[in-house]
Amino acid sequence: MDRRKFLSSGAAFGALALTSGAALADAATFKRFQAALQRDPSLVVYADTVGEKAGEAKVTGRLPADLNGIFYRNGPGRLELGGERYHHLFDGDGFAQRWQIADGKVSHRGRFVATQKFTEESAAGQFLYPTFGTHIARRGIKDNDTLNAANTNLLPFQGRVYALWEGGSATEVDPLTLATVGLKTWTDELKSMPFSAHPKLDPDGGMWNFGALSGADKLVIYRIGANGQMLSHAVIDVPQLAMVHDFVVSARHLIFLVPPYDMVAAEDKSFAEQHHWAGSGASARPLRAIVVSKATLKVRQVFELPPLMVFHFGNAWDDGAATRFDVVLHAGDVLGDLARLMQGERQKNRDQRSDCVHVTLNYATGQASIERMLAASEFPRVMPHVVAQRHRRLALISSSPRKTDVKFDTVNLVDTDNGKADSHLFDAGWQVEEHVLVPRANARSETDGYLVGVAQDTRRAQTVLTVFDASRVSAGPVALARLPYRAPQCFHGNFLQS
């Protein structure tokens, strides 16, 4: 295929963009969730949101005087419309959030990203377009950005803020008001192409990212300079490419893990439903580690790991003839578990369901080794100044053994040298979201700073900003900033210091 023709074709979600037929977002899913919510009020975390949010938080404890800035967050806000409910947690329209921390006070603002999809469906009063996990085909599709939900991450970069999805363009929003500015096209050649929600920032102020084209078995690599201009890009062939949500960078490499799914096109299935797990049985395929050289933007080596699923990485560094990295690996096809949440069904806690592990890729032997660090965990993050370098602390949230269902209720800072975790368990009724590490000015270590995140107090239907001293997580939060309302659950975000 001609490269320019391929790049301009907007083939991001492959078969997803070709779906046709009746809508499958349904009233039955809506009714099942509402009934489950009556039985289990903690499911409010997955409830629908309507309209904007703005308010001042009530602070208990004491906010550190040197913690000032904006915590940008993003996640699915609209999950229901016209009496119908989406089938998958990844489907909801993006609700951008801005937590302002200054002078010992915290304020919050949240509003929907006004994508084409959100605007047109709001006017129609019903869902119109297919999503990651729900097949809908009430209106024709021009390109990937017709479907763009802008619902996964909120990235401040070079004075601008971008709401990120993984199937299409970044969407710029105003840093102060969160009003939607419009789609970001890095180059005309890459217009409407997939741009993942997990870019990695270089120490020089630049950025690496990728886009996965599962239907076409290709990865697009982006290298963007500190001035926001595209420095280089490439298209890499990856056979049997399925969903790739995140990646990790070291000083010399980009590393992608490709889970063992078969992509089976079907006109009446969503993108998620077209993923068929191939990691079980006698013919199980491995999880593949694709190592790409930063210098050449070509595949250096491919490694095989056990047949597991992956969403999120921690950090990576090169160590002689090896590259080492942290990642959370999941047993089996977890996409279905996330779908069941939309009906009010929680997945059960099981030993080794998901583990944060340390992986070593040995280029000389071609072998990969895995060491387990923390069970029942997700959302690994490191201090921003150690990205792509040797790190010794990893922030994670986890689900405590006391829970019969998977509910993240614990924040951890794990020592990667010995595996010991400095942890805080929240009270019953709390559900914890991703936490990020924020260094103090001139930080001398990876614990010289703060662990900042958000938690949902489901018993009071309120959202709370949490602040820990990174050197004493087990001592509990030094401050909580409680909103007088519930804001939607977020997937990812980033702290912009001021």
Tab-separated table of C-alpha atoms in Angstrom:
chain	number	residue	atom	x	y	z
A	1	MET	CA	0.000	0.000	0.000
A	2	ASP	CA	1.236	3.505	-0.787
A	3	ARG	CA	2.415	5.021	2.508
A	4	ARG	CA	0.841	8.441	1.986
A	5	LYS	CA	-2.456	6.882	0.894
A	6	PHE	CA	-2.409	4.619	3.964
A	7	LEU	CA	-1.692	7.450	6.390
A	8	SER	CA	-4.430	9.648	4.995
A	9	SER	CA	-7.049	6.908	4.897
A	10	GLY	CA	-8.048	7.239	8.568
A	11	ALA	CA	-8.228	3.497	9.096
A	12	ALA	CA	-7.761	3.647	12.852
A	13	PHE	CA	-10.309	1.319	14.338
A	14	GLY	CA	-10.218	-0.959	11.294
A	15	ALA	CA	-13.472	-2.873	11.184
A	16	LEU	CA	-15.032	-0.570	13.764
A	17	ALA	CA	-15.375	2.237	11.230
A	18	LEU	CA	-17.162	-0.097	8.800
A	19	THR	CA	-19.971	-1.263	11.062
A	20	SER	CA	-23.584	-1.078	9.978
A	21	GLY	CA	-26.921	-2.324	11.209
A	22	ALA	CA	-29.168	-1.719	14.206
A	23	ALA	CA	-28.070	0.016	17.390
A	24	LEU	CA	-27.189	-2.255	20.269
A	25	ALA	CA	-26.917	0.321	23.046
A	26	ASP	CA	-30.102	-0.632	24.813
A	27	ALA	CA	-32.644	0.173	27.479
A	28	ALA	CA	-32.160	-3.263	29.054
A	29	THR	CA	-28.565	-2.434	30.021
A	30	PHE	CA	-29.798	0.881	31.415
A	31	LYS	CA	-32.446	-0.845	33.545
A	32	ARG	CA	-30.074	-3.549	34.800
A	33	PHE	CA	-27.562	-0.961	35.957
A	34	GLN	CA	-30.185	1.172	37.697
A	35	ALA	CA	-31.501	-1.878	39.544
A	36	ALA	CA	-27.970	-2.879	40.562
A	37	LEU	CA	-27.275	0.676	41.762
A	38	GLN	CA	-30.245	0.470	44.103
A	39	ARG	CA	-28.786	-2.689	45.633
A	40	ASP	CA	-25.188	-1.458	45.720
A	41	PRO	CA	-24.807	2.342	46.049
A	42	SER	CA	-21.033	2.049	45.546
A	43	LEU	CA	-21.767	1.556	41.839
A	44	VAL	CA	-22.401	5.317	41.719
A	45	VAL	CA	-18.803	5.509	40.456
A	46	TYR	CA	-20.107	4.154	37.134
A	47	ALA	CA	-23.258	6.287	36.992
A	48	ASP	CA	-24.011	8.790	34.259
A	49	THR	CA	-23.143	12.495	34.485
A	50	VAL	CA	-25.117	15.394	33.025
A	51	GLY	CA	-23.896	18.987	32.635
A	52	GLU	CA	-20.845	20.824	33.957
A	53	LYS	CA	-19.365	20.862	37.462
A	54	ALA	CA	-17.664	23.678	39.346
A	55	GLY	CA	-17.027	24.262	43.022
A	56	GLU	CA	-14.669	24.812	45.917
A	57	ALA	CA	-13.391	21.853	47.896
A	58	LYS	CA	-13.411	21.692	51.683
A	59	VAL	CA	-9.869	20.951	52.830
A	60	THR	CA	-9.177	18.838	55.900
A	61	GLY	CA	-5.641	18.411	57.102
A	62	ARG	CA	-3.106	20.819	55.658
A	63	LEU	CA	-2.061	21.258	52.045
A	64	PRO	CA	1.726	21.580	51.715
A	65	ALA	CA	2.775	25.177	51.060
A	66	ASP	CA	4.995	24.106	48.163
A	67	LEU	CA	2.295	22.086	46.390
A	68	ASN	CA	0.824	24.473	43.842
A	69	GLY	CA	-0.455	23.720	40.389
A	70	ILE	CA	-3.205	22.125	38.337
A	71	PHE	CA	-4.144	18.461	38.334
A	72	TYR	CA	-5.707	17.737	34.946
A	73	ARG	CA	-7.853	14.571	34.732
A	74	ASN	CA	-10.074	12.917	32.138
A	75	GLY	CA	-12.478	10.006	31.946
A	76	PRO	CA	-15.882	8.854	30.668
A	77	GLY	CA	-18.735	11.092	31.832
A	78	ARG	CA	-21.738	10.426	29.619
A	79	LEU	CA	-22.621	6.746	29.695
A	80	GLU	CA	-26.374	7.047	29.064
A	81	LEU	CA	-28.544	8.947	26.617
A	82	GLY	CA	-32.113	8.633	25.427
A	83	GLY	CA	-32.871	5.799	27.861
A	84	GLU	CA	-29.951	3.707	26.582
A	85	ARG	CA	-26.688	2.812	28.278
A	86	TYR	CA	-23.334	1.926	26.769
A	87	HIS	CA	-22.044	-1.621	27.107
A	88	HIS	CA	-18.438	-0.807	27.999
A	89	LEU	CA	-16.708	1.526	30.453
A	90	PHE	CA	-14.363	2.751	27.691
A	91	ASP	CA	-17.281	4.134	25.645
A	92	GLY	CA	-18.340	7.202	27.636
A	93	ASP	CA	-17.829	10.728	26.322
A	94	GLY	CA	-14.831	12.509	27.810
A	95	PHE	CA	-15.373	14.694	30.887
A	96	ALA	CA	-12.275	16.840	31.413
A	97	GLN	CA	-11.484	17.944	34.969
A	98	ARG	CA	-9.227	20.617	36.400
A	99	TRP	CA	-8.194	20.676	40.063
A	100	GLN	CA	-6.515	23.989	40.986
A	101	ILE	CA	-4.292	23.873	44.081
A	102	ALA	CA	-3.032	27.253	45.308
A	103	ASP	CA	-2.482	29.031	48.626
A	104	GLY	CA	-3.894	26.169	50.666
A	105	LYS	CA	-7.153	26.046	48.682
A	106	VAL	CA	-8.568	23.693	46.052
A	107	SER	CA	-11.111	24.462	43.351
A	108	HIS	CA	-12.572	22.129	40.735
A	109	ARG	CA	-14.048	22.474	37.277
A	110	GLY	CA	-15.344	19.758	34.967
A	111	ARG	CA	-16.965	19.840	31.561
A	112	PHE	CA	-17.546	17.586	28.614
A	113	VAL	CA	-15.198	17.719	25.663
A	114	ALA	CA	-17.339	19.040	22.800
A	115	THR	CA	-16.254	16.545	20.168
A	116	GLN	CA	-18.206	16.123	16.949
A	117	LYS	CA	-19.675	12.940	18.399
A	118	PHE	CA	-20.765	14.560	21.670
A	119	THR	CA	-22.235	17.625	19.954
A	120	GLU	CA	-24.231	15.712	17.359
A	121	GLU	CA	-25.531	13.109	19.806
A	122	SER	CA	-26.535	15.823	22.278
A	123	ALA	CA	-28.576	17.507	19.560
A	124	ALA	CA	-30.144	14.218	18.490
A	125	GLY	CA	-30.934	13.088	22.031
A	126	GLN	CA	-29.562	9.619	21.335
A	127	PHE	CA	-26.326	7.799	20.594
A	128	LEU	CA	-25.471	7.822	16.890
A	129	TYR	CA	-22.019	6.352	16.417
A	130	PRO	CA	-20.158	3.125	17.246
A	131	THR	CA	-17.861	3.139	20.259
A	132	PHE	CA	-15.127	0.893	21.579
A	133	GLY	CA	-17.505	-1.617	23.142
A	134	THR	CA	-21.005	-0.785	21.859
A	135	HIS	CA	-22.183	-1.330	18.317
A	136	ILE	CA	-24.285	1.602	17.087
A	137	ALA	CA	-24.798	2.688	13.494
A	138	ARG	CA	-27.457	5.363	13.204
A	139	ARG	CA	-25.335	7.834	11.245
A	140	GLY	CA	-22.545	7.566	8.684
A	141	ILE	CA	-18.871	7.932	9.535
A	142	LYS	CA	-16.387	10.183	7.735
A	143	ASP	CA	-13.198	9.276	9.571
A	144	ASN	CA	-11.848	8.241	12.996
A	145	ASP	CA	-12.574	11.627	14.529
A	146	THR	CA	-16.264	11.187	13.826
A	147	LEU	CA	-16.060	8.604	16.636
A	148	ASN	CA	-13.573	10.434	18.862
A	149	ALA	CA	-14.675	10.267	22.510
A	150	ALA	CA	-11.669	12.222	23.910
A	151	ASN	CA	-12.150	10.352	27.193
A	152	THR	CA	-8.891	8.825	28.408
A	153	ASN	CA	-6.221	11.345	29.439
A	154	LEU	CA	-5.673	15.097	29.818
A	155	LEU	CA	-2.175	16.205	28.873
A	156	PRO	CA	-0.625	19.643	29.450
A	157	PHE	CA	2.100	20.115	26.826
A	158	GLN	CA	3.984	23.271	25.881
A	159	GLY	CA	1.323	25.646	27.181
A	160	ARG	CA	-1.595	23.755	25.691
A	161	VAL	CA	-3.860	21.014	27.057
A	162	TYR	CA	-5.046	17.993	25.081
A	163	ALA	CA	-7.867	15.542	25.741
A	164	LEU	CA	-6.632	12.202	24.451
A	165	TRP	CA	-8.301	9.101	23.087
A	166	GLU	CA	-6.517	6.290	21.273
A	167	GLY	CA	-8.474	5.928	18.051
A	168	GLY	CA	-8.077	9.439	16.650
A	169	SER	CA	-6.683	12.926	17.046
A	170	ALA	CA	-5.842	14.786	20.219
A	171	THR	CA	-8.511	17.382	21.096
A	172	GLU	CA	-7.253	20.713	22.424
A	173	VAL	CA	-9.103	22.311	25.337
A	174	ASP	CA	-8.612	25.659	27.015
A	175	PRO	CA	-6.205	25.288	30.000
A	176	LEU	CA	-8.374	27.506	32.232
A	177	THR	CA	-11.995	26.950	31.197
A	178	LEU	CA	-11.660	23.490	29.591
A	179	ALA	CA	-13.729	24.798	26.649
A	180	THR	CA	-13.052	22.756	23.527
A	181	VAL	CA	-10.701	24.458	21.050
A	182	GLY	CA	-10.670	21.776	18.345
A	183	LEU	CA	-8.766	18.836	16.898
A	184	LYS	CA	-4.982	18.909	16.817
A	185	THR	CA	-3.366	17.908	13.521
A	186	TRP	CA	0.397	17.475	13.936
A	187	THR	CA	0.890	17.242	10.155
A	188	ASP	CA	-1.623	17.110	7.296
A	189	GLU	CA	-0.333	13.658	6.418
A	190	LEU	CA	-1.383	12.356	9.841
A	191	LYS	CA	-4.789	14.011	10.053
A	192	SER	CA	-7.359	11.914	11.949
A	193	MET	CA	-4.851	9.143	12.608
A	194	PRO	CA	-4.784	7.303	15.958
A	195	PHE	CA	-2.812	9.177	18.625
A	196	SER	CA	-2.669	7.181	21.848
A	197	ALA	CA	-3.702	8.477	25.252
A	198	HIS	CA	-0.302	7.616	26.772
A	199	PRO	CA	2.404	9.810	25.226
A	200	LYS	CA	5.779	9.902	26.977
A	201	LEU	CA	7.580	13.193	27.598
A	202	ASP	CA	11.320	13.459	27.012
A	203	PRO	CA	13.622	15.318	29.430
A	204	ASP	CA	14.277	17.812	26.600
A	205	GLY	CA	10.581	18.727	26.545
A	206	GLY	CA	9.661	16.664	23.503
A	207	MET	CA	7.200	13.817	23.256
A	208	TRP	CA	6.973	10.260	21.885
A	209	ASN	CA	3.662	8.633	21.017
A	210	PHE	CA	2.095	5.982	18.819
A	211	GLY	CA	-1.146	5.007	17.141
A	212	ALA	CA	-2.328	1.408	16.789
A	213	LEU	CA	-4.135	0.359	13.617
A	214	SER	CA	-5.317	-3.072	14.634
A	215	GLY	CA	-7.301	-3.778	11.485
A	216	ALA	CA	-4.268	-3.018	9.341
A	217	ASP	CA	-1.572	-4.627	11.573
A	218	LYS	CA	0.454	-1.419	11.751
A	219	LEU	CA	1.826	0.914	14.418
A	220	VAL	CA	2.390	4.597	13.688
A	221	ILE	CA	5.248	6.145	15.688
A	222	TYR	CA	5.348	9.893	16.433
A	223	ARG	CA	8.269	11.967	17.644
A	224	ILE	CA	7.273	15.546	18.507
A	225	GLY	CA	9.736	18.258	19.471
A	226	ALA	CA	9.686	20.657	22.396
A	227	ASN	CA	8.260	23.314	20.054
A	228	GLY	CA	5.270	21.111	19.275
A	229	GLN	CA	6.406	20.333	15.719
A	230	MET	CA	6.556	16.815	14.294
A	231	LEU	CA	10.203	15.749	14.119
A	232	SER	CA	9.687	12.325	12.592
A	233	HIS	CA	7.175	9.537	12.193
A	234	ALA	CA	7.153	5.997	10.901
A	235	VAL	CA	4.822	3.107	10.157
A	236	ILE	CA	5.809	-0.311	11.525
A	237	ASP	CA	4.319	-3.637	10.480
A	238	VAL	CA	3.175	-5.745	13.452
A	239	PRO	CA	1.452	-9.011	12.453
A	240	GLN	CA	-1.678	-9.963	14.417
A	241	LEU	CA	-1.838	-6.539	16.017
A	242	ALA	CA	-4.659	-6.203	18.535
A	243	MET	CA	-5.476	-3.514	21.086
A	244	VAL	CA	-2.331	-1.720	22.290
A	245	HIS	CA	-3.235	0.900	24.885
A	246	ASP	CA	0.108	2.031	26.289
A	247	PHE	CA	3.851	1.710	25.733
A	248	VAL	CA	7.064	2.522	27.560
A	249	VAL	CA	10.277	4.325	26.627
A	250	SER	CA	13.872	3.875	27.718
A	251	ALA	CA	16.837	5.986	26.664
A	252	ARG	CA	17.249	3.987	23.427
A	253	HIS	CA	14.021	2.067	22.891
A	254	LEU	CA	10.237	2.097	22.567
A	255	ILE	CA	8.570	-1.063	23.868
A	256	PHE	CA	5.087	-2.295	22.993
A	257	LEU	CA	3.310	-5.366	24.374
A	258	VAL	CA	0.861	-6.993	21.962
A	259	PRO	CA	-1.663	-9.283	23.715
A	260	PRO	CA	-2.837	-12.525	22.069
A	261	TYR	CA	-6.105	-11.571	20.405
A	262	ASP	CA	-7.433	-12.467	16.976
A	263	MET	CA	-9.173	-9.604	15.215
A	264	VAL	CA	-12.314	-11.013	13.593
A	265	ALA	CA	-14.210	-8.438	11.554
A	266	ALA	CA	-18.008	-8.473	11.943
A	267	GLU	CA	-20.474	-5.859	10.754
A	268	ASP	CA	-22.700	-6.224	13.801
A	269	LYS	CA	-19.960	-6.215	16.467
A	270	SER	CA	-18.144	-3.444	18.277
A	271	PHE	CA	-14.369	-3.059	18.130
A	272	ALA	CA	-13.998	-4.755	21.524
A	273	GLU	CA	-16.268	-7.631	20.481
A	274	GLN	CA	-14.095	-8.218	17.428
A	275	HIS	CA	-11.221	-9.102	19.765
A	276	HIS	CA	-11.195	-12.898	20.250
A	277	TRP	CA	-8.898	-14.114	23.025
A	278	ALA	CA	-6.194	-16.452	21.708
A	279	GLY	CA	-4.273	-16.879	24.943
A	280	SER	CA	-5.864	-20.115	26.149
A	281	GLY	CA	-5.671	-23.769	25.240
A	282	ALA	CA	-3.080	-25.861	23.429
A	283	SER	CA	-2.683	-23.291	20.646
A	284	ALA	CA	-2.364	-20.265	22.941
A	285	ARG	CA	-0.268	-17.472	21.511
A	286	PRO	CA	2.205	-15.527	23.662
A	287	LEU	CA	2.168	-11.904	24.719
A	288	ARG	CA	4.754	-10.306	22.406
A	289	ALA	CA	7.202	-7.558	23.343
A	290	ILE	CA	8.056	-5.452	20.290
A	291	VAL	CA	11.252	-3.428	20.833
A	292	VAL	CA	11.681	-0.442	18.505
A	293	SER	CA	14.932	1.500	18.236
A	294	LYS	CA	14.521	5.234	18.824
A	295	ALA	CA	17.434	5.890	16.480
A	296	THR	CA	16.034	4.043	13.464
A	297	LEU	CA	12.297	3.743	14.277
A	298	LYS	CA	12.579	0.102	13.224
A	299	VAL	CA	11.939	-3.120	15.146
A	300	ARG	CA	15.117	-4.250	16.880
A	301	GLN	CA	13.867	-7.464	18.461
A	302	VAL	CA	10.703	-9.368	19.432
A	303	PHE	CA	10.352	-11.306	22.692
A	304	GLU	CA	7.695	-13.771	23.852
A	305	LEU	CA	6.057	-13.700	27.287
A	306	PRO	CA	3.246	-15.804	28.793
A	307	PRO	CA	-0.206	-15.249	27.205
A	308	LEU	CA	-1.461	-12.353	29.308
A	309	MET	CA	-3.313	-9.058	28.798
A	310	VAL	CA	-1.856	-5.614	29.441
A	311	PHE	CA	-3.072	-2.027	29.747
A	312	HIS	CA	-0.459	0.075	31.566
A	313	PHE	CA	3.302	0.363	31.974
A	314	GLY	CA	5.385	2.016	34.656
A	315	ASN	CA	8.858	2.959	33.417
A	316	ALA	CA	11.810	1.482	31.525
A	317	TRP	CA	15.574	1.814	31.414
A	318	ASP	CA	18.426	0.250	29.461
A	319	ASP	CA	20.878	-1.879	31.431
A	320	GLY	CA	23.794	-3.052	29.294
A	321	ALA	CA	22.536	-5.771	26.957
A	322	ALA	CA	19.028	-5.617	28.426
A	323	THR	CA	16.061	-3.330	28.886
A	324	ARG	CA	14.071	-3.499	32.109
A	325	PHE	CA	10.557	-2.205	32.708
A	326	ASP	CA	7.535	-2.396	34.991
A	327	VAL	CA	4.088	-3.323	33.728
A	328	VAL	CA	0.764	-4.632	35.044
A	329	LEU	CA	-0.173	-7.984	33.500
A	330	HIS	CA	-3.686	-9.456	33.620
A	331	ALA	CA	-4.718	-13.091	33.413
A	332	GLY	CA	-7.079	-13.768	30.533
A	333	ASP	CA	-9.487	-11.584	28.598
A	334	VAL	CA	-10.279	-8.726	30.977
A	335	LEU	CA	-12.156	-6.648	28.399
A	336	GLY	CA	-15.312	-8.580	29.236
A	337	ASP	CA	-15.038	-7.777	32.942
A	338	LEU	CA	-15.012	-4.064	32.185
A	339	ALA	CA	-18.114	-4.527	30.052
A	340	ARG	CA	-19.990	-6.230	32.890
A	341	LEU	CA	-19.425	-3.211	35.119
A	342	MET	CA	-21.816	-1.291	32.889
A	343	GLN	CA	-24.586	-3.667	33.954
A	344	GLY	CA	-23.649	-3.342	37.613
A	345	GLU	CA	-21.700	-6.611	37.816
A	346	ARG	CA	-18.341	-6.392	39.561
A	347	GLN	CA	-15.548	-8.868	38.917
A	348	LYS	CA	-14.463	-11.063	41.808
A	349	ASN	CA	-11.094	-10.684	43.469
A	350	ARG	CA	-8.893	-13.605	42.492
A	351	ASP	CA	-5.284	-14.283	43.360
A	352	GLN	CA	-2.923	-13.311	40.544
A	353	ARG	CA	-5.765	-11.819	38.478
A	354	SER	CA	-3.530	-8.814	37.873
A	355	ASP	CA	0.061	-8.347	38.970
A	356	CYS	CA	2.523	-5.517	38.676
A	357	VAL	CA	5.728	-7.166	37.505
A	358	HIS	CA	9.282	-6.288	36.565
A	359	VAL	CA	10.285	-7.552	33.097
A	360	THR	CA	13.837	-7.954	31.792
A	361	LEU	CA	14.425	-8.294	28.051
A	362	ASN	CA	17.847	-9.816	27.362
A	363	TYR	CA	18.956	-8.960	23.827
A	364	ALA	CA	21.859	-11.422	23.870
A	365	THR	CA	19.783	-14.487	24.768
A	366	GLY	CA	16.458	-13.364	23.264
A	367	GLN	CA	14.763	-14.344	26.518
A	368	ALA	CA	12.385	-12.388	28.760
A	369	SER	CA	12.119	-12.879	32.517
A	370	ILE	CA	9.379	-11.722	34.900
A	371	GLU	CA	9.500	-10.900	38.622
A	372	ARG	CA	6.287	-10.262	40.548
A	373	MET	CA	6.040	-7.083	42.665
A	374	LEU	CA	2.456	-6.290	43.749
A	375	ALA	CA	-0.767	-8.238	43.226
A	376	ALA	CA	-4.220	-6.898	42.378
A	377	SER	CA	-2.823	-3.563	41.247
A	378	GLU	CA	-2.972	-1.084	38.378
A	379	PHE	CA	-2.082	2.438	37.137
A	380	PRO	CA	1.709	2.479	37.712
A	381	ARG	CA	3.394	5.927	37.720
A	382	VAL	CA	6.891	7.226	38.470
A	383	MET	CA	8.379	10.638	39.239
A	384	PRO	CA	8.499	12.628	35.981
A	385	HIS	CA	12.233	13.295	36.241
A	386	VAL	CA	13.139	9.575	36.139
A	387	VAL	CA	11.158	8.625	32.997
A	388	ALA	CA	13.382	6.457	30.755
A	389	GLN	CA	16.003	6.213	33.545
A	390	ARG	CA	16.645	3.790	36.381
A	391	HIS	CA	13.916	4.324	38.963
A	392	ARG	CA	13.434	2.946	42.474
A	393	ARG	CA	9.876	3.921	43.374
A	394	LEU	CA	6.633	3.017	41.622
A	395	ALA	CA	3.210	4.385	42.563
A	396	LEU	CA	0.305	1.942	42.231
A	397	ILE	CA	-3.254	1.555	43.410
A	398	SER	CA	-4.488	-1.845	44.468
A	399	SER	CA	-7.415	-3.868	45.759
A	400	SER	CA	-7.048	-5.121	49.325
A	401	PRO	CA	-7.632	-8.797	50.188
A	402	ARG	CA	-10.579	-7.773	52.408
A	403	LYS	CA	-12.597	-7.093	49.267
A	404	THR	CA	-14.511	-9.909	47.621
A	405	ASP	CA	-14.943	-7.718	44.535
A	406	VAL	CA	-12.265	-5.745	42.748
A	407	LYS	CA	-12.485	-2.244	44.177
A	408	PHE	CA	-9.289	-0.231	44.263
A	409	ASP	CA	-9.015	0.996	47.839
A	410	THR	CA	-5.272	1.203	48.530
A	411	VAL	CA	-2.486	3.540	47.390
A	412	ASN	CA	1.079	2.239	47.352
A	413	LEU	CA	4.594	3.449	46.743
A	414	VAL	CA	6.636	0.359	45.961
A	415	ASP	CA	10.403	0.079	46.411
A	416	THR	CA	11.416	-1.610	43.146
A	417	ASP	CA	14.675	-2.896	44.650
A	418	ASN	CA	13.065	-5.019	47.373
A	419	GLY	CA	9.355	-5.047	46.488
A	420	LYS	CA	8.262	-3.525	49.799
A	421	ALA	CA	5.222	-1.257	49.612
A	422	ASP	CA	4.542	1.861	51.667
A	423	SER	CA	0.737	1.740	51.613
A	424	HIS	CA	-2.450	3.370	52.835
A	425	LEU	CA	-5.775	1.520	52.915
A	426	PHE	CA	-8.860	3.734	52.653
A	427	ASP	CA	-11.999	3.089	54.673
A	428	ALA	CA	-14.836	0.924	53.401
A	429	GLY	CA	-16.924	2.727	50.813
A	430	TRP	CA	-13.990	4.497	49.187
A	431	GLN	CA	-12.806	3.749	45.651
A	432	VAL	CA	-9.412	5.031	44.586
A	433	GLU	CA	-8.343	6.352	41.193
A	434	GLU	CA	-4.883	6.717	39.667
A	435	HIS	CA	-2.343	8.638	41.797
A	436	VAL	CA	0.655	10.546	40.416
A	437	LEU	CA	3.986	11.562	41.918
A	438	VAL	CA	4.787	15.270	42.141
A	439	PRO	CA	8.388	16.222	43.067
A	440	ARG	CA	9.327	19.103	45.326
A	441	ALA	CA	11.535	21.774	43.800
A	442	ASN	CA	15.089	20.406	43.500
A	443	ALA	CA	13.944	16.995	44.718
A	444	ARG	CA	16.818	14.850	45.984
A	445	SER	CA	15.061	11.493	45.756
A	446	GLU	CA	11.959	9.792	44.373
A	447	THR	CA	10.227	10.172	47.745
A	448	ASP	CA	11.031	13.880	47.983
A	449	GLY	CA	7.588	15.079	46.962
A	450	TYR	CA	3.937	14.173	47.043
A	451	LEU	CA	1.589	11.448	45.913
A	452	VAL	CA	-1.548	13.146	44.583
A	453	GLY	CA	-4.729	11.534	43.352
A	454	VAL	CA	-8.487	11.324	43.522
A	455	ALA	CA	-10.803	8.994	45.422
A	456	GLN	CA	-14.555	8.502	45.384
A	457	ASP	CA	-16.371	8.463	48.730
A	458	THR	CA	-19.288	6.370	47.495
A	459	ARG	CA	-21.208	6.515	50.785
A	460	ARG	CA	-21.535	10.291	50.477
A	461	ALA	CA	-21.423	10.427	46.650
A	462	GLN	CA	-18.557	12.916	46.804
A	463	THR	CA	-15.224	13.150	45.020
A	464	VAL	CA	-12.084	13.888	47.044
A	465	LEU	CA	-8.594	15.055	46.084
A	466	THR	CA	-5.986	13.209	48.146
A	467	VAL	CA	-2.457	14.357	49.003
A	468	PHE	CA	0.212	12.139	50.624
A	469	ASP	CA	3.782	12.826	51.608
A	470	ALA	CA	5.634	10.447	49.268
A	471	SER	CA	8.094	9.559	52.042
A	472	ARG	CA	5.317	8.481	54.450
A	473	VAL	CA	2.349	7.115	52.516
A	474	SER	CA	1.419	4.742	55.333
A	475	ALA	CA	0.909	7.762	57.628
A	476	GLY	CA	-2.207	8.580	55.637
A	477	PRO	CA	-3.105	11.650	53.594
A	478	VAL	CA	-1.727	14.958	54.802
A	479	ALA	CA	-4.750	16.630	53.215
A	480	LEU	CA	-8.109	15.760	51.710
A	481	ALA	CA	-10.018	18.224	49.525
A	482	ARG	CA	-13.683	17.170	49.394
A	483	LEU	CA	-16.062	18.414	46.717
A	484	PRO	CA	-19.729	18.972	47.632
A	485	TYR	CA	-20.683	16.718	44.705
A	486	ARG	CA	-19.616	13.632	42.786
A	487	ALA	CA	-17.485	14.157	39.713
A	488	PRO	CA	-17.124	11.362	37.140
A	489	GLN	CA	-14.437	8.746	37.613
A	490	CYS	CA	-11.307	9.487	35.593
A	491	PHE	CA	-8.845	7.156	33.910
A	492	HIS	CA	-5.693	9.285	33.691
A	493	GLY	CA	-4.265	12.716	34.293
A	494	ASN	CA	-1.156	14.807	34.829
A	495	PHE	CA	-0.023	17.404	37.360
A	496	LEU	CA	1.216	20.760	36.048
A	497	GLN	CA	3.283	22.499	38.701
A	498	SER	CA	3.254	26.287	39.070
